[in-house]
Backbone as CSV, one residue per row, in Angstrom:
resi,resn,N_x,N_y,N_z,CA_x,CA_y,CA_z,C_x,C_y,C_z
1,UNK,-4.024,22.628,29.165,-3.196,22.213,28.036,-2.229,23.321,27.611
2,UNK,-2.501,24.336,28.053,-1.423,25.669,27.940,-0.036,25.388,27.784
3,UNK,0.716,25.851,27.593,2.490,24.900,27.960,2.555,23.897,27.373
4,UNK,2.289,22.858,27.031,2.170,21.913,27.074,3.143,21.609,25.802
5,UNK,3.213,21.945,24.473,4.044,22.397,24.052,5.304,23.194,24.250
6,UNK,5.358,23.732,25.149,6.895,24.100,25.838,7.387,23.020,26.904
7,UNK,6.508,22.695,27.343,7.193,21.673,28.335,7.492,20.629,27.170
8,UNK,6.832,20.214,26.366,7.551,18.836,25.484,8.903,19.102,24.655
9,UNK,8.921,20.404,24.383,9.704,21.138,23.371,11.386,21.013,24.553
10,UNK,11.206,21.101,26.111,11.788,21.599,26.744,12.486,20.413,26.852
11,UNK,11.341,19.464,27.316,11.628,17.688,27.495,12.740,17.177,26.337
12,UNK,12.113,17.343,24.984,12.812,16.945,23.946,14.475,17.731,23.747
13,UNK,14.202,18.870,24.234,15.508,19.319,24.097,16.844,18.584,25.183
14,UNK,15.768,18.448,26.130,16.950,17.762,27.086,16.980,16.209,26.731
15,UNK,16.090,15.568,26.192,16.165,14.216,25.191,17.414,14.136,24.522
16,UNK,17.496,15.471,23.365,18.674,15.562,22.562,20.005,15.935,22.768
17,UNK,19.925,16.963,24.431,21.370,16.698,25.086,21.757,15.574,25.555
18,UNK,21.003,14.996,26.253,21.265,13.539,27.309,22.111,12.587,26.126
19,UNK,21.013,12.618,25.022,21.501,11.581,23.845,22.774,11.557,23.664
20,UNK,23.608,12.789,23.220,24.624,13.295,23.124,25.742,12.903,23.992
21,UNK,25.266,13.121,25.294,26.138,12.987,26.425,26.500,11.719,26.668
22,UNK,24.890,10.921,26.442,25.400,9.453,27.192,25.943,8.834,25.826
23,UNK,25.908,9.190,24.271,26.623,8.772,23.069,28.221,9.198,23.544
24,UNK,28.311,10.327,23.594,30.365,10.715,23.607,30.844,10.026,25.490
25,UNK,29.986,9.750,25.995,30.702,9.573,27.353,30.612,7.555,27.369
26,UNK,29.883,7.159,26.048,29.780,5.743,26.128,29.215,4.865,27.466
27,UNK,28.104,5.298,27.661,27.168,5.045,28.416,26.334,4.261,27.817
28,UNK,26.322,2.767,29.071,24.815,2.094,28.058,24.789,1.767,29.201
29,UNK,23.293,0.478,28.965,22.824,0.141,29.912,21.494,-0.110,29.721
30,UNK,20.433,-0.931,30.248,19.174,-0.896,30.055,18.404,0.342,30.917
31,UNK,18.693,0.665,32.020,18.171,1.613,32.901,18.336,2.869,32.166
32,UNK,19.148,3.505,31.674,19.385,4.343,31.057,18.826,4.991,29.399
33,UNK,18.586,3.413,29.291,17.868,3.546,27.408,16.345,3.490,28.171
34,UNK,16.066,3.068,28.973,14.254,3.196,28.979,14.461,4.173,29.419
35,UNK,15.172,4.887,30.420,15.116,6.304,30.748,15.025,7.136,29.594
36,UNK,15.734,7.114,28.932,16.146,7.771,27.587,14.337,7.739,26.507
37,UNK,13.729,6.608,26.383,12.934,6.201,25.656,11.805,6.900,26.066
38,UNK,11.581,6.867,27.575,10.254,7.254,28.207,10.669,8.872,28.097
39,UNK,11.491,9.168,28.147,11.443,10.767,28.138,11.330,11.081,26.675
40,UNK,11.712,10.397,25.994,11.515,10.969,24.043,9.872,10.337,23.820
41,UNK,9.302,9.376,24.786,7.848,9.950,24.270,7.228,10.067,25.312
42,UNK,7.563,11.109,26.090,6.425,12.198,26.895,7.049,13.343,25.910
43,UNK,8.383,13.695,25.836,8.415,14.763,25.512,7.421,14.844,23.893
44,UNK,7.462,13.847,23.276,6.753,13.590,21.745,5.036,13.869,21.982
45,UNK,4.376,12.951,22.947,2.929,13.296,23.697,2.543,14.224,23.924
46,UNK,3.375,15.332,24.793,3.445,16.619,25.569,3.526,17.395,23.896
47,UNK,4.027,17.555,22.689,4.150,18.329,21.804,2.996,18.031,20.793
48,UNK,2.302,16.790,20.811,1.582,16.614,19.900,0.092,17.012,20.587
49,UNK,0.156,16.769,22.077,-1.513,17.172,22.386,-2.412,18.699,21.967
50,UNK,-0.477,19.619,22.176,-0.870,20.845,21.694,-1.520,20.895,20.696
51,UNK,-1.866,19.906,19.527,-1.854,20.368,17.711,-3.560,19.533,17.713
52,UNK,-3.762,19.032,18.782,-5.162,18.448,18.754,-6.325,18.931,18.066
53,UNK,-6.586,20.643,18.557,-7.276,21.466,17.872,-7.177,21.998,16.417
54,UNK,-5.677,21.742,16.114,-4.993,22.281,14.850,-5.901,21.148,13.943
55,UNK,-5.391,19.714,13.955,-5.087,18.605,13.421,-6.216,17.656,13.469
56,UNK,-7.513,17.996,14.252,-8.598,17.230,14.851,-9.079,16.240,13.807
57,UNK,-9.536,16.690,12.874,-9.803,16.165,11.382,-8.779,15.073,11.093
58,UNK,-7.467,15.211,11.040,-6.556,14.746,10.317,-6.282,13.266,11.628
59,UNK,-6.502,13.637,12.659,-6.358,12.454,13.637,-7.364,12.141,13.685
60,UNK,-8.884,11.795,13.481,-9.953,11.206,13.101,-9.674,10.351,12.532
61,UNK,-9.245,10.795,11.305,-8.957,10.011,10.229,-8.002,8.687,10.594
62,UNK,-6.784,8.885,11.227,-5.868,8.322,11.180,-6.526,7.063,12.515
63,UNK,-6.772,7.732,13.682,-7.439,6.634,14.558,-7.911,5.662,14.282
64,UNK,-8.539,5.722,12.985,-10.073,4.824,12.282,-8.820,3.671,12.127
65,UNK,-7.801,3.907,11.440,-6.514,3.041,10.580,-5.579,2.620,11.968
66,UNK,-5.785,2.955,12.856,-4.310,2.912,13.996,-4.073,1.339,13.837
67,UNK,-4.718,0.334,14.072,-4.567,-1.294,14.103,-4.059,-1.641,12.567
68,UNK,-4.645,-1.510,11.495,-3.996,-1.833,10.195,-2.973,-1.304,10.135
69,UNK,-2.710,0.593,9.873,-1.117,0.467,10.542,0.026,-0.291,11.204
70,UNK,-0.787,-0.372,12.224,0.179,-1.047,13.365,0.695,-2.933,12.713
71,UNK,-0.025,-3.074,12.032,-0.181,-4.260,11.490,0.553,-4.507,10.280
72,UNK,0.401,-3.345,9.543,1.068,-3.749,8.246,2.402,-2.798,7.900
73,UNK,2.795,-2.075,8.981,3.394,-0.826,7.831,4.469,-1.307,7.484
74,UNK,5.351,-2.382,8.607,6.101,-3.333,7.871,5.839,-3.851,6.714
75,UNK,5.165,-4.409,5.971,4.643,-5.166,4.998,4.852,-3.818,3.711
76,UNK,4.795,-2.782,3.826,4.815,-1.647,2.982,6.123,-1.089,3.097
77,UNK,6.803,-0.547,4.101,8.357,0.095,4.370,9.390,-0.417,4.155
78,UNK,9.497,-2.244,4.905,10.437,-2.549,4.033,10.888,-3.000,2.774
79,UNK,9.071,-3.367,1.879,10.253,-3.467,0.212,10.269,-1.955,-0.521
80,UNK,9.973,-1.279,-0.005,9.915,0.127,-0.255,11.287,0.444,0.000
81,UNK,12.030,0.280,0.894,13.926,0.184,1.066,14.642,-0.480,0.569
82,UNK,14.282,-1.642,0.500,14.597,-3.090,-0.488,14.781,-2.317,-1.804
83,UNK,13.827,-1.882,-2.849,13.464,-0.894,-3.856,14.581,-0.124,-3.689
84,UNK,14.261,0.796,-3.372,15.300,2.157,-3.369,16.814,1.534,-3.576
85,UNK,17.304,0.770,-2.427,18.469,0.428,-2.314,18.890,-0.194,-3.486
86,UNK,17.860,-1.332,-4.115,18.290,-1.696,-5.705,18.292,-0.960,-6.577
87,UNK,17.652,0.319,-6.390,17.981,1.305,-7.160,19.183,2.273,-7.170
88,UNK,19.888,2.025,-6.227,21.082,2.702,-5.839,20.609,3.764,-5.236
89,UNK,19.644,4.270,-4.614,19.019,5.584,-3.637,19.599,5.264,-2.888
90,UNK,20.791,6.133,-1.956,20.856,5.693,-0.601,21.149,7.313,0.310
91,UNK,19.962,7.766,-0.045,19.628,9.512,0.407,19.062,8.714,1.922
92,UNK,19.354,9.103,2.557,18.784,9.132,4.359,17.067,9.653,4.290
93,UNK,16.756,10.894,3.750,15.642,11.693,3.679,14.926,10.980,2.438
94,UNK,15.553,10.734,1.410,14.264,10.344,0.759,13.640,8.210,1.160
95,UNK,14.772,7.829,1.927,14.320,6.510,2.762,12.719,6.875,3.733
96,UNK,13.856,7.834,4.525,12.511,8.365,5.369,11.499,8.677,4.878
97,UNK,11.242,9.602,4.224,10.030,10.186,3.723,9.161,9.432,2.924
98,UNK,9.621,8.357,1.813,9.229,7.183,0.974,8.568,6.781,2.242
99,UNK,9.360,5.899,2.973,9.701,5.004,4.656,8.104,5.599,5.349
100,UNK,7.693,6.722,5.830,6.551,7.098,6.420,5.641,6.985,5.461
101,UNK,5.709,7.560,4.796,4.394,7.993,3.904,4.056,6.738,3.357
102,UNK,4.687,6.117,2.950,3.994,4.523,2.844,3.958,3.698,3.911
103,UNK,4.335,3.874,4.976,4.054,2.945,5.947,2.311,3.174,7.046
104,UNK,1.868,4.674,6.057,0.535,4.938,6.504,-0.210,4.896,5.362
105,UNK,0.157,5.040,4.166,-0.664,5.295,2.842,-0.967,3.782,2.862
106,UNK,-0.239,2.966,2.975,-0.601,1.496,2.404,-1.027,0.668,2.884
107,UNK,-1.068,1.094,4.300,-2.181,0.332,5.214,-3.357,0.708,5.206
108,UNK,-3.795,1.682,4.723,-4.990,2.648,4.782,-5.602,1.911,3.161
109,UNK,-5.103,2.351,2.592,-5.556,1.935,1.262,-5.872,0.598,0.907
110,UNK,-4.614,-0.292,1.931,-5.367,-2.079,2.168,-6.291,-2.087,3.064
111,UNK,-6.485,-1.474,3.612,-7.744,-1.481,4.786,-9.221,-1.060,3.815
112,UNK,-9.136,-0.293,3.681,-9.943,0.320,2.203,-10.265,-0.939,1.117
113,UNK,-9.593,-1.580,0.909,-9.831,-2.407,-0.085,-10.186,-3.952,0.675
114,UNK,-9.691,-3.814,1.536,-10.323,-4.960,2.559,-11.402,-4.981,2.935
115,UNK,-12.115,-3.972,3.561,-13.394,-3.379,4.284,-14.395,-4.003,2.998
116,UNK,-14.307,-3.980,1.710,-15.113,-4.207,0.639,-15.672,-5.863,0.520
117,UNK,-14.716,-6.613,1.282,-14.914,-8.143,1.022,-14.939,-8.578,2.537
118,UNK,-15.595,-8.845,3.048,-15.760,-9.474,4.580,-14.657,-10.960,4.925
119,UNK,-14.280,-11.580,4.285,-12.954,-12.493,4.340,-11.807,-12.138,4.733
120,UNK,-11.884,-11.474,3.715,-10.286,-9.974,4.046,-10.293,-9.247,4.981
121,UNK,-11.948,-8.713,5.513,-11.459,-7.806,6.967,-11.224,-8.737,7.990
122,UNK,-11.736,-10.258,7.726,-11.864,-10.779,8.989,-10.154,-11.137,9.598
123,UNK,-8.580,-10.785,8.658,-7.820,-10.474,8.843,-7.501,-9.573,9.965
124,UNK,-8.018,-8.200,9.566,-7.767,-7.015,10.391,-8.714,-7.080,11.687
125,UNK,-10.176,-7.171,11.775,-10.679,-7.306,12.754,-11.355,-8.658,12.889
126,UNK,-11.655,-9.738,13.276,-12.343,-11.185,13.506,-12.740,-10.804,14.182
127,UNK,-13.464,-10.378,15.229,-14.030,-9.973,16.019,-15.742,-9.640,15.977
128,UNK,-15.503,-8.609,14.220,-16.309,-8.378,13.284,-17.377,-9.283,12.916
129,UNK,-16.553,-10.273,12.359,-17.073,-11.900,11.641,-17.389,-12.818,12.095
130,UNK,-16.597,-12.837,13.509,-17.138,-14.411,14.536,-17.908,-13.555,15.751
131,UNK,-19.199,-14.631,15.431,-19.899,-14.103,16.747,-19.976,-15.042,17.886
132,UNK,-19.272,-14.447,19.089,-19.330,-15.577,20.278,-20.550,-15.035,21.116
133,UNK,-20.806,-16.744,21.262,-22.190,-16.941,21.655,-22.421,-17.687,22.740
């Protein structure tokens, strides 16, 4: 796992030239955007495996939530923009930052409050609740 962080760091950097290049030279194409895509997440993979040991705790945590996430963070991010924007916020950084942090806080916390009533989880997991027999 040594490098592993320089090679993603290295990856990503050439992510953010390519971007550049194929943006001012007006390059599209489908071959080119999955090219583009698959290299922005190895290079993203390759930088995060490094922090495994750092972060071990903190990705525990988050694993437990990965499916409710994946499930709801829509349901949380966009009236969270909806919001802002009626508020006249239209900061880039504070979209984002609102934008993440609730798109993991609020799935977690409905998951949390779901887990308490077996109806409600059978939403997130059925699997749980129906037993095939």
């Amino acid at each position: 796992m040594k490098g592993r962080k320089v090679q993603g760091t290295i990856l990503g950097l050439l992510f953010i030239i390519l971007s550049i290049v194929v943006y001012t030279a007006k390059i599209s194409g489908s071959v080119i955007s999955f090219v583009m895509g698959l290299l922005a997440c190895v290079a993203v993979i390759l930088m995060v495996a490094d922090f495994e040991e750092k972060f071990g705790n903190s990705m525990d945590f988050l694993t437990k939530y990965t499916m409710p996430i994946f499930l709801m963070h829509t349901l949380f991010a966009a009236p969270i923009r909806s919001v802002l924007l009626k508020m006249g916020v239209t900061n880039a950084v504070v979209h984002v930052v609102l934008g993440l942090s609730i798109s993991f806080a609020g799935p977690i916390i409905a998951t949390l409050i779901m887990k308490k009533t077996k109806w409600l989880e059978f939403f997130l997991y059925p699997n749980k609740i129906i037993n095939y027999k």
